[in-house]
Coordinates of C-alpha atoms and ligand atoms in Angstrom, one line a residue:
M1151 CA 151.1 107.8 102.6
L1152 CA 148.1 106.1 104.3
G1153 CA 146.9 107.4 107.6
L1154 CA 147.2 105.3 110.8
M1155 CA 143.7 105.0 112.0
M1156 CA 141.7 101.9 113.0
D1157 CA 140.0 100.0 110.3
R1158 CA 136.7 99.5 112.1
Q1159 CA 133.9 98.7 109.6
L1160 CA 130.9 101.0 109.4
T1161 CA 128.0 98.5 110.0
I1162 CA 124.4 98.5 111.1
T1163 CA 125.5 96.0 113.7
S1164 CA 127.7 98.6 115.3
I1165 CA 124.6 100.9 115.8
M1166 CA 122.8 98.1 117.5
E1167 CA 125.7 97.2 119.8
H1168 CA 126.1 100.9 120.7
A1169 CA 122.4 101.3 121.6
D1170 CA 122.4 98.0 123.5
R1171 CA 125.3 99.1 125.6
Y1172 CA 124.6 102.8 126.2
H1173 CA 120.8 103.1 125.9
P1174 CA 119.5 99.7 127.2
D1175 CA 116.6 101.3 129.1
T1176 CA 115.3 103.5 126.3
E1177 CA 111.8 102.5 125.4
I1178 CA 110.3 101.3 122.1
V1179 CA 106.5 101.6 122.1
S1180 CA 104.4 100.1 119.3
V1181 CA 100.8 99.8 118.2
T1182 CA 100.6 96.4 116.6
N1183 CA 97.9 94.1 115.1
D1184 CA 97.8 92.1 118.3
T1185 CA 98.4 94.7 121.0
P1186 CA 97.1 98.3 121.4
R1187 CA 100.3 99.4 123.1
H1188 CA 103.3 97.2 123.3
R1189 CA 106.3 98.5 125.2
Y1190 CA 109.8 97.2 125.9
T1191 CA 113.4 98.5 126.0
Y1192 CA 116.3 98.6 123.5
A1193 CA 117.9 95.9 125.6
E1194 CA 114.9 93.6 125.2
A1195 CA 114.6 94.5 121.5
F1196 CA 118.1 93.6 120.7
G1197 CA 117.9 90.4 122.9
R1198 CA 115.0 89.3 120.7
T1199 CA 116.9 90.5 117.6
R1200 CA 119.6 88.0 118.5
R1201 CA 117.0 85.3 118.9
L1202 CA 115.7 86.1 115.5
A1203 CA 119.2 86.1 114.0
N1204 CA 119.8 82.7 115.4
A1205 CA 116.4 81.5 114.0
L1206 CA 117.3 82.8 110.5
I1207 CA 120.8 81.1 110.6
D1208 CA 119.2 77.9 111.9
Y1209 CA 116.7 78.1 109.0
G1210 CA 119.6 78.3 106.6
I1211 CA 119.5 82.0 105.5
G1212 CA 123.0 82.7 104.3
A1213 CA 125.1 85.8 103.6
G1214 CA 123.6 87.9 100.8
E1215 CA 120.3 86.1 100.7
R1216 CA 117.1 88.2 100.6
V1217 CA 114.4 88.1 103.2
A1218 CA 111.3 90.2 102.6
T1219 CA 109.1 92.1 105.0
L1220 CA 105.6 93.3 104.4
A1221 CA 105.0 95.1 107.7
W1222 CA 103.9 98.3 109.4
N1223 CA 106.1 100.3 111.7
D1224 CA 106.4 98.3 114.9
Y1225 CA 108.8 96.5 117.1
R1226 CA 108.9 93.3 115.2
H1227 CA 109.8 95.1 112.0
F1228 CA 112.5 96.9 113.9
E1229 CA 113.9 93.5 115.0
L1230 CA 113.9 92.3 111.4
Y1231 CA 115.8 95.4 110.3
Y1232 CA 118.7 94.5 112.6
A1233 CA 118.7 90.7 112.6
I1234 CA 118.6 90.2 108.8
A1235 CA 121.3 92.8 108.1
G1236 CA 123.3 91.6 111.2
I1237 CA 123.8 88.1 109.8
G1238 CA 124.9 89.5 106.5
A1239 CA 121.6 88.9 104.7
V1240 CA 119.5 91.6 103.0
T1241 CA 116.3 93.0 104.4
H1242 CA 114.0 93.5 101.5
T1243 CA 111.2 95.9 102.6
V1244 CA 108.2 95.6 100.4
N1245 CA 105.5 98.2 100.2
P1246 CA 102.1 96.4 100.8
R1247 CA 100.3 99.3 99.1
L1248 CA 101.8 98.4 95.7
F1249 CA 99.6 96.8 93.1
P1250 CA 99.6 93.0 93.6
D1251 CA 101.4 92.3 90.3
Q1252 CA 104.1 94.8 91.4
I1253 CA 104.5 93.0 94.7
S1254 CA 104.9 89.6 93.0
Y1255 CA 107.3 91.1 90.5
I1256 CA 109.6 92.5 93.1
I1257 CA 109.5 89.5 95.4
N1258 CA 110.4 87.2 92.5
H1259 CA 113.0 89.6 91.1
A1260 CA 114.7 89.8 94.5
E1261 CA 114.3 86.0 94.9
D1262 CA 113.2 86.3 98.5
R1263 CA 113.4 83.0 100.4
L1264 CA 111.3 84.0 103.4
V1265 CA 108.6 86.6 103.7
F1266 CA 107.7 88.1 107.1
V1267 CA 104.2 89.5 106.9
D1268 CA 101.8 91.4 109.1
P1269 CA 98.5 89.5 109.6
L1270 CA 96.6 92.6 108.3
I1271 CA 98.6 92.3 105.0
L1272 CA 98.0 88.5 104.6
P1273 CA 95.1 88.9 102.2
V1274 CA 97.3 90.8 99.8
L1275 CA 99.8 87.8 99.7
E1276 CA 97.1 85.1 99.7
K1277 CA 95.8 86.5 96.4
I1278 CA 99.2 86.3 94.7
S1279 CA 100.7 83.3 96.5
D1280 CA 100.6 81.1 93.3
D1281 CA 102.9 83.5 91.6
L1282 CA 105.4 83.5 94.5
S1283 CA 106.8 80.0 93.9
G1284 CA 110.3 80.9 95.1
V1285 CA 109.2 81.8 98.6
E1286 CA 109.8 78.8 100.9
A1287 CA 107.8 80.0 103.9
F1288 CA 105.7 82.9 105.2
I1289 CA 106.3 84.0 108.8
V1290 CA 103.3 85.9 110.2
L1291 CA 104.1 88.8 112.6
T1292 CA 102.1 87.6 115.6
D1293 CA 102.2 85.0 118.3
E1294 CA 100.8 81.4 118.3
E1295 CA 97.6 82.4 120.0
N1296 CA 96.7 85.1 117.4
M1297 CA 98.0 83.1 114.4
P1298 CA 95.3 83.5 111.6
D1299 CA 94.2 80.6 109.4
T1300 CA 96.0 80.8 106.1
D1301 CA 96.8 78.7 103.1
L1302 CA 100.2 80.4 102.6
R1303 CA 103.0 77.9 102.2
N1304 CA 104.7 76.8 105.5
A1305 CA 103.1 79.6 107.4
Q1306 CA 104.1 80.0 111.0
S1307 CA 104.0 82.7 113.7
Y1308 CA 106.9 85.0 114.3
E1309 CA 106.9 84.2 118.0
G1310 CA 107.0 80.5 117.3
F1311 CA 109.8 81.1 114.8
I1312 CA 112.1 82.8 117.3
S1313 CA 111.0 81.1 120.5
R1314 CA 113.4 78.2 120.7
H1315 CA 116.5 80.2 119.9
A1316 CA 119.2 81.6 122.2
D1317 CA 119.5 85.4 122.7
R1318 CA 123.3 85.2 122.5
I1319 CA 125.2 85.5 119.2
D1320 CA 128.6 86.4 117.9
W1321 CA 127.7 88.7 115.1
P1322 CA 129.8 88.1 112.0
E1323 CA 132.4 90.7 111.3
L1324 CA 131.0 92.2 108.1
D1325 CA 132.7 94.1 105.4
E1326 CA 131.1 97.6 105.4
K1327 CA 130.2 97.2 101.7
T1328 CA 128.1 94.2 102.4
A1329 CA 124.5 94.7 101.2
C1330 CA 122.1 95.2 104.1
C1331 CA 118.7 96.3 102.7
L1332 CA 116.8 96.5 99.4
C1333 CA 114.0 98.8 98.5
Y1334 CA 112.2 99.0 95.1
T1335 CA 111.1 102.3 93.7
S1336 CA 107.4 102.2 92.9
G1337 CA 108.0 102.2 89.2
T1338 CA 105.7 104.8 87.8
T1339 CA 107.4 104.0 84.5
G1340 CA 108.4 100.4 83.6
N1341 CA 109.0 97.8 86.3
P1342 CA 110.0 98.7 89.8
K1343 CA 113.8 99.0 90.3
G1344 CA 115.7 97.8 93.3
V1345 CA 118.0 100.0 95.3
L1346 CA 120.5 97.9 97.2
Y1347 CA 122.0 99.8 100.2
H1348 CA 125.2 98.6 102.0
H1349 CA 126.1 98.9 105.7
R1350 CA 128.6 101.7 105.0
S1351 CA 126.0 103.8 103.1
M1352 CA 123.4 103.3 105.8
V1353 CA 125.9 104.3 108.6
L1354 CA 127.0 107.4 106.7
H1355 CA 123.4 108.3 106.0
T1356 CA 122.6 107.8 109.7
L1357 CA 125.5 110.0 110.9
I1358 CA 124.6 112.8 108.6
G1359 CA 120.9 112.3 109.2
I1360 CA 121.1 112.8 113.0
S1361 CA 123.1 116.0 112.7
P1362 CA 121.5 119.3 113.8
D1363 CA 120.7 120.6 110.3
G1364 CA 119.7 117.1 109.2
L1365 CA 117.0 115.3 111.2
N1366 CA 118.5 116.7 114.4
L1367 CA 117.9 113.8 116.7
S1368 CA 118.8 113.7 120.4
V1369 CA 118.7 111.4 123.3
R1370 CA 116.2 113.8 124.8
D1371 CA 113.8 113.4 121.9
V1372 CA 110.9 111.0 121.6
V1373 CA 110.5 110.2 117.9
M1374 CA 107.4 108.8 116.2
P1375 CA 108.2 107.8 112.6
V1376 CA 105.0 108.1 110.6
V1377 CA 107.0 107.5 107.4
P1378 CA 106.7 103.8 106.8
M1379 CA 109.6 101.4 107.5
F1380 CA 108.5 99.6 104.3
H1381 CA 109.5 102.5 102.2
V1382 CA 113.0 104.0 102.1
N1383 CA 114.1 102.9 105.6
A1384 CA 111.6 105.2 107.4
W1385 CA 113.9 108.1 106.2
G1386 CA 116.7 106.6 108.4
L1387 CA 114.9 107.0 111.7
A1388 CA 115.0 103.3 112.7
Y1389 CA 118.8 103.7 112.6
G1390 CA 119.2 107.3 113.8
A1391 CA 117.1 106.7 116.9
P1392 CA 119.3 103.8 118.3
A1393 CA 122.4 105.7 117.3
V1394 CA 121.6 108.5 119.7
G1395 CA 119.3 106.6 122.1
T1396 CA 116.0 108.3 121.2
K1397 CA 112.8 106.7 122.5
L1398 CA 110.8 105.3 119.5
V1399 CA 107.1 105.3 119.2
F1400 CA 105.7 103.2 116.3
P1401 CA 102.1 103.7 115.2
G1402 CA 101.8 100.3 113.5
P1403 CA 98.9 100.0 111.1
K1404 CA 97.4 103.3 112.4
M1405 CA 99.7 105.6 110.5
G1406 CA 96.8 107.3 108.8
D1407 CA 94.6 107.6 111.8
G1408 CA 94.6 111.1 113.4
A1409 CA 93.1 109.9 116.7
T1410 CA 95.8 107.2 117.3
L1411 CA 98.6 109.6 116.3
Q1412 CA 97.3 112.3 118.7
A1413 CA 96.9 109.8 121.6
L1414 CA 100.4 108.4 121.0
I1415 CA 101.9 111.9 120.9
E1416 CA 100.2 113.0 124.2
E1417 CA 100.6 109.8 126.1
E1418 CA 104.2 108.9 125.0
E1419 CA 105.3 112.6 125.1
V1420 CA 106.4 112.5 121.4
T1421 CA 108.6 115.5 120.6
Y1422 CA 109.4 114.8 117.1
S1423 CA 107.9 113.1 114.0
A1424 CA 108.3 112.7 110.3
G1425 CA 106.0 111.9 107.4
V1426 CA 104.4 112.9 104.1
P1427 CA 102.0 115.8 103.8
T1428 CA 98.8 113.8 103.8
V1429 CA 99.6 112.3 107.2
W1430 CA 99.5 115.8 108.7
L1431 CA 96.3 116.5 107.0
H1432 CA 94.7 113.6 108.8
L1433 CA 96.1 114.7 112.1
L1434 CA 95.1 118.4 111.6
K1435 CA 91.6 117.4 110.7
Y1436 CA 91.3 115.2 113.8
L1437 CA 92.7 118.0 116.0
A1438 CA 90.3 120.6 114.6
E1439 CA 87.3 118.2 115.1
S1440 CA 88.2 117.0 118.6
G1441 CA 89.7 120.2 120.0
K1442 CA 92.6 118.0 121.3
E1443 CA 96.2 119.1 121.7
V1444 CA 99.7 117.8 120.7
S1445 CA 101.3 119.6 123.5
T1446 CA 104.7 117.8 123.6
L1447 CA 105.3 117.8 119.8
K1448 CA 107.9 120.4 118.9
R1449 CA 109.1 119.5 115.4
V1450 CA 108.1 117.5 112.3
I1451 CA 109.9 116.8 109.1
I1452 CA 107.7 116.8 106.0
G1453 CA 108.8 115.5 102.7
G1454 CA 108.0 112.8 100.1
S1455 CA 106.1 115.4 98.1
A1456 CA 106.0 119.2 98.4
C1457 CA 104.7 120.5 101.7
P1458 CA 101.9 122.9 101.2
R1459 CA 102.3 126.2 103.1
S1460 CA 98.9 125.7 104.6
I1461 CA 100.0 122.6 106.5
M1462 CA 103.2 124.3 107.7
E1463 CA 101.3 127.4 108.9
E1464 CA 98.5 125.5 110.7
L1465 CA 100.9 123.2 112.5
E1466 CA 103.0 126.2 113.6
D1467 CA 100.4 128.8 114.3
S1468 CA 97.7 126.6 115.9
Y1469 CA 99.8 124.0 117.6
G1470 CA 103.4 125.4 118.0
V1471 CA 104.9 122.6 115.9
Y1472 CA 107.9 123.7 113.8
V1473 CA 108.1 122.2 110.3
N1474 CA 111.2 121.4 108.4
H1475 CA 110.7 120.7 104.7
A1476 CA 112.9 117.9 103.3
W1477 CA 113.5 116.3 100.0
G1478 CA 114.9 112.9 99.0
M1479 CA 114.3 109.7 97.1
T1480 CA 114.7 106.0 97.4
E1481 CA 117.9 106.1 95.4
M1482 CA 119.4 108.5 98.0
S1483 CA 118.7 106.4 101.1
P1484 CA 116.6 108.8 101.0
L1485 CA 117.8 112.1 102.6
G1486 CA 118.9 114.8 100.0
T1487 CA 118.0 118.2 101.5
V1488 CA 116.5 119.4 104.7
N1489 CA 115.3 123.0 105.1
T1490 CA 116.8 124.8 108.1
L1491 CA 117.4 128.5 108.2
K1492 CA 120.9 130.1 107.9
P1493 CA 122.1 132.7 110.4
G1494 CA 120.2 135.9 110.2
M1495 CA 117.2 134.3 108.4
L1496 CA 115.2 133.9 111.7
E1497 CA 115.0 137.7 111.9
L1498 CA 113.5 138.0 108.4
P1499 CA 109.9 139.1 108.1
R1500 CA 107.3 136.2 108.1
E1501 CA 106.7 136.3 104.3
E1502 CA 110.4 136.3 103.4
Q1503 CA 111.1 133.5 105.9
Y1504 CA 108.3 131.4 104.3
A1505 CA 109.7 132.1 100.9
V1506 CA 112.9 130.3 102.0
R1507 CA 111.1 127.6 104.1
M1508 CA 108.8 126.5 101.4
K1509 CA 111.9 125.4 99.4
Q1510 CA 113.1 121.8 99.8
G1511 CA 116.2 122.8 101.7
R1512 CA 120.0 122.7 101.5
P1513 CA 122.0 119.5 100.7
L1514 CA 123.3 117.6 103.6
Y1515 CA 127.0 116.9 103.7
G1516 CA 127.6 113.9 101.5
V1517 CA 125.1 115.0 98.8
E1518 CA 126.5 116.9 95.8
M1519 CA 124.0 118.4 93.5
K1520 CA 123.7 120.4 90.3
I1521 CA 121.1 121.4 87.8
V1522 CA 121.7 121.0 84.1
D1523 CA 120.0 122.0 80.8
D1524 CA 118.8 119.6 78.1
D1525 CA 122.3 119.3 76.8
G1526 CA 123.8 118.5 80.2
N1527 CA 125.4 121.9 80.7
E1528 CA 125.4 123.1 84.3
L1529 CA 123.1 126.0 85.1
P1530 CA 123.8 128.9 87.5
R1531 CA 122.9 128.6 91.1
D1532 CA 120.9 131.9 91.1
G1533 CA 117.5 130.7 92.2
Q1534 CA 116.1 131.6 88.7
A1535 CA 117.5 129.0 86.3
T1536 CA 115.6 125.7 86.4
G1537 CA 116.9 122.4 85.1
L1538 CA 117.2 118.7 85.6
L1539 CA 118.6 117.9 89.1
K1540 CA 121.6 115.6 89.3
V1541 CA 123.2 114.2 92.5
R1542 CA 126.2 112.2 93.6
G1543 CA 127.4 110.9 96.9
P1544 CA 128.4 107.9 99.1
F1545 CA 124.8 107.0 100.0
I1546 CA 123.3 107.4 96.5
C1547 CA 122.6 104.4 94.3
S1548 CA 125.3 103.6 91.7
E1549 CA 123.2 101.2 89.7
Y1550 CA 119.9 99.3 90.1
Y1551 CA 119.8 95.7 91.4
R1552 CA 120.0 93.1 88.6
E1553 CA 118.8 95.5 85.9
D1554 CA 119.2 93.9 82.5
T1555 CA 119.0 97.0 80.6
P1556 CA 121.4 99.9 81.1
S1557 CA 119.8 102.6 83.1
D1558 CA 119.4 106.1 81.5
V1559 CA 119.6 107.8 84.9
H1560 CA 123.2 106.9 85.8
D1561 CA 125.5 109.0 83.7
D1562 CA 129.0 108.0 82.6
D1563 CA 130.5 110.7 84.7
G1564 CA 129.0 109.3 87.9
W1565 CA 126.0 111.5 88.4
F1566 CA 122.5 110.3 89.0
S1567 CA 119.6 112.0 87.3
T1568 CA 116.9 112.4 89.8
G1569 CA 114.1 113.1 87.3
D1570 CA 113.3 116.2 89.3
V1571 CA 113.4 119.7 87.9
G1572 CA 114.3 122.7 90.1
S1573 CA 116.5 125.6 90.9
I1574 CA 119.3 126.1 93.4
D1575 CA 119.7 129.6 94.9
A1576 CA 122.9 131.4 95.8
E1577 CA 122.5 130.2 99.5
G1578 CA 122.3 126.6 98.3
Y1579 CA 118.5 126.1 98.8
L1580 CA 117.0 123.7 96.3
Q1581 CA 113.5 124.3 95.0
I1582 CA 111.8 121.5 93.2
T1583 CA 109.3 122.7 90.6
D1584 CA 108.3 119.4 89.1
R1585 CA 109.1 115.9 88.1
S1586 CA 110.6 116.1 84.6
K1587 CA 107.8 114.1 83.2
D1588 CA 105.2 116.4 84.8
V1589 CA 106.6 119.7 83.7
I1590 CA 104.2 122.0 81.9
K1591 CA 105.8 124.0 79.1
S1592 CA 103.7 126.9 78.0
G1593 CA 105.0 129.2 75.2
G1594 CA 108.4 127.7 75.8
E1595 CA 108.5 128.6 79.5
W1596 CA 108.1 126.2 82.4
I1597 CA 105.2 126.5 84.8
S1598 CA 105.6 124.8 88.2
S1599 CA 102.7 122.5 88.9
I1600 CA 104.0 122.2 92.5
D1601 CA 103.7 125.9 93.1
L1602 CA 100.2 126.0 91.6
E1603 CA 99.1 123.0 93.7
N1604 CA 100.4 124.6 96.9
A1605 CA 98.7 127.9 96.2
A1606 CA 95.4 126.1 95.4
V1607 CA 95.4 124.0 98.6
G1608 CA 96.0 127.2 100.6
H1609 CA 92.3 128.1 99.8
P1610 CA 90.2 127.1 102.8
D1611 CA 87.7 125.1 100.7
I1612 CA 90.2 123.0 99.0
A1613 CA 91.4 119.6 100.3
E1614 CA 93.7 118.5 97.4
A1615 CA 94.9 119.9 94.1
A1616 CA 96.7 118.5 91.1
V1617 CA 97.9 120.4 88.0
I1618 CA 98.6 118.8 84.7
G1619 CA 99.4 120.2 81.3
V1620 CA 96.9 119.8 78.5
P1621 CA 97.5 120.5 74.8
H1622 CA 96.9 124.0 73.6
P1623 CA 96.9 125.2 70.0
R1624 CA 98.7 128.5 70.7
W1625 CA 100.9 127.8 73.8
G1626 CA 101.7 124.2 73.3
E1627 CA 100.4 123.3 76.7
R1628 CA 98.4 125.1 79.4
P1629 CA 97.8 124.1 83.0
L1630 CA 94.5 122.4 84.0
L1631 CA 93.7 122.5 87.7
I1632 CA 92.0 119.5 89.2
L1633 CA 90.5 120.0 92.7
V1634 CA 89.0 118.0 95.5
R1635 CA 86.8 120.2 97.8
K1636 CA 86.9 119.9 101.6
E1637 CA 83.7 118.7 103.2
G1638 CA 81.3 121.6 103.1
G1639 CA 83.6 123.7 100.8
D1640 CA 81.8 125.3 97.8
A1641 CA 84.4 127.6 96.2
G1642 CA 83.6 127.7 92.5
R1643 CA 85.9 128.1 89.4
Q1644 CA 86.1 131.9 89.4
E1645 CA 86.7 132.2 93.1
I1646 CA 89.7 129.8 92.8
L1647 CA 91.1 131.6 89.8
D1648 CA 90.9 134.9 91.6
W1649 CA 92.6 133.4 94.6
L1650 CA 95.4 132.2 92.4
K1651 CA 95.8 135.5 90.6
D1652 CA 97.1 137.0 93.8
R1653 CA 99.5 134.2 94.4
V1654 CA 101.3 133.1 91.2
A1655 CA 102.5 134.8 88.0
K1656 CA 99.6 135.9 85.9
W1657 CA 100.5 133.6 82.9
W1658 CA 100.6 130.6 85.2
V1659 CA 97.0 130.9 86.3
P1660 CA 95.3 127.7 85.0
D1661 CA 93.0 128.1 82.0
D1662 CA 90.4 125.9 83.6
V1663 CA 89.4 124.2 86.9
V1664 CA 87.7 120.8 87.2
Y1665 CA 86.3 119.3 90.4
V1666 CA 86.6 115.6 91.2
D1667 CA 85.7 113.4 94.2
E1668 CA 89.1 111.9 94.5
I1669 CA 92.6 112.3 93.0
P1670 CA 94.4 109.0 92.3
H1671 CA 97.6 108.3 94.4
T1672 CA 100.5 106.0 94.0
A1673 CA 101.4 103.4 96.6
T1674 CA 103.7 106.0 98.3
G1675 CA 101.0 108.6 98.5
K1676 CA 102.0 110.8 95.5
I1677 CA 99.5 112.2 93.1
Q1678 CA 99.3 109.8 90.1
K1679 CA 99.7 112.3 87.3
T1680 CA 100.0 109.6 84.6
E1681 CA 96.5 108.5 85.5
L1682 CA 95.1 112.1 85.5
R1683 CA 96.7 112.8 82.1
K1684 CA 95.0 109.7 80.7
R1685 CA 91.7 110.7 82.2
F1686 CA 91.9 114.3 80.8
K1687 CA 93.8 113.6 77.6
D1688 CA 90.9 114.9 75.4
Y1689 CA 90.2 117.9 77.5
V1690 CA 89.8 121.0 75.5
I1691 CA 90.6 124.3 77.1
Ligands
LIG2038 P1 108.6 106.5 94.7 O1 107.5 107.0 95.7 O2 108.3 106.9 93.3 O3 109.0 105.1 94.9 P2 110.5 108.1 96.2 O4 109.8 107.9 97.4 O5 111.9 107.8 96.1 O6 109.9 107.3 95.0 O7 110.2 109.5 95.6 C1 111.1 110.4 95.3 C2 110.5 111.6 94.6 O8 109.5 112.2 95.5 C3 111.5 112.7 94.4 O9 112.2 112.4 93.2 C4 110.5 113.9 94.2 O10 109.9 113.9 92.9 C5 109.4 113.6 95.2 N1 109.7 114.4 96.4 C6 110.2 113.9 97.6 N2 110.3 114.9 98.5 C7 109.7 116.0 97.9 C8 109.5 117.4 98.3 N3 109.8 117.8 99.5 N4 109.0 118.2 97.4 C9 108.7 117.8 96.2 N5 108.9 116.6 95.7 C10 109.4 115.7 96.6

């Protein structure tokens, strides 16, 4: 027997309409290429969103067609998120930090008809425009007055594009499984692969994301997403904030600038933020140098790569900012786990609490997970066994967009292989120890490069650390520690090894340490271990 409840579709449009009606006065504040501090309300934002939607329809963008954005976190990007999806088309967010040939690959693969681009990112596209023959026009995210000179095909300003259009629209009634946005993984192996979200998955991800043990968003918060809108939907914050009426503060192109972040936090009374570990390093460095405060900031979510304990402690002990560690991936919309403490854990002694809090967290409702051995057998949830992590759920990608070859990460039984290796403890806390391609196997046992890196950056002289496995005649592989020193730091090899001896299992302590000026990163800020392995392939320990 079927239940007798209304069949209202779960759409992004419904989030927008809710915010428009119940939170019209909530502010959105942005730093943009053309204004140091733009501010308007949700009501104004969605009025302009309707103009943009009419402009897109008038241009001829039809249901299911892809429209690309190469943009920072700001109000125009926010309008694009809602207008494109609202008319039944697909917002294809492109990461401008990818290599140029990756950008042209994914724009061509997605067959984007229009590209909306921030003026600061124009030079990236100008270099590859000959390869982008399928793109009909480039819309530059600025007004007529600030429109830069460019040879890009049919270039025009965003404000010009939307200006002649009405701010009234009857949004189409969309099926909730209509595609709404598209994001490519950065493709550390092979070509980037497209993850095509639908309205239903985004709404479910939003509802679960805003819950107390998820991102925990409230109408009383002021949120500053420092995680980019061009990569995995800004972890859902651009949907979660309107769903509950949270004021949004967008740092625009200044995401990596500690001074701007600090000023925005203090002046806009930001209570809550989210971003990858390196962002917090920039902010902490600026705070230490300037002696300034972040007095309103209460919480940050840190994920994207493992959060070093030193960042967590400094934010908490020096600035009173509570950190929740989180884990996810593009294929998961992206939230998988968030680390919040279970009843009783708040009373644990500091060290025991940190032992829990350094883990990646517990799965949100809607995310099933298990770890398996090399033969696919499920491993115990005892916090000891480590294996390949598999996930399944209604906001997890079922297959990649237009992939010609069958993917080896989607199993016949409906599970998705994350490529991460970790353990799950009896309380349900996931701990990621490595990417499967980065694991170091020494004498048949796994050594966690993440744990070693975390321990190394805890040393006051160390800015960044990476651990890779190098061949060893007796043990198969041994860890090599690659370090970047902080300015003025002079800790030598032996001092670091002694530091590690007190913090990790004895047989994990790396056999050697090398110092470099810089560690290579991927476009999403992760350490590029493939590059390091290439560089140190002949290293003899
Ligand atoms: P990419 O940057 O490669 O496009 P994602 O942003 O989807 O892809 O990255 C997802 C991966 O990032 C995860 O599979 C995991 O390896 C890593 N990751 C994300 N959060 C964490 C975390 N808190 N700790 C360790 N690794 C993490």
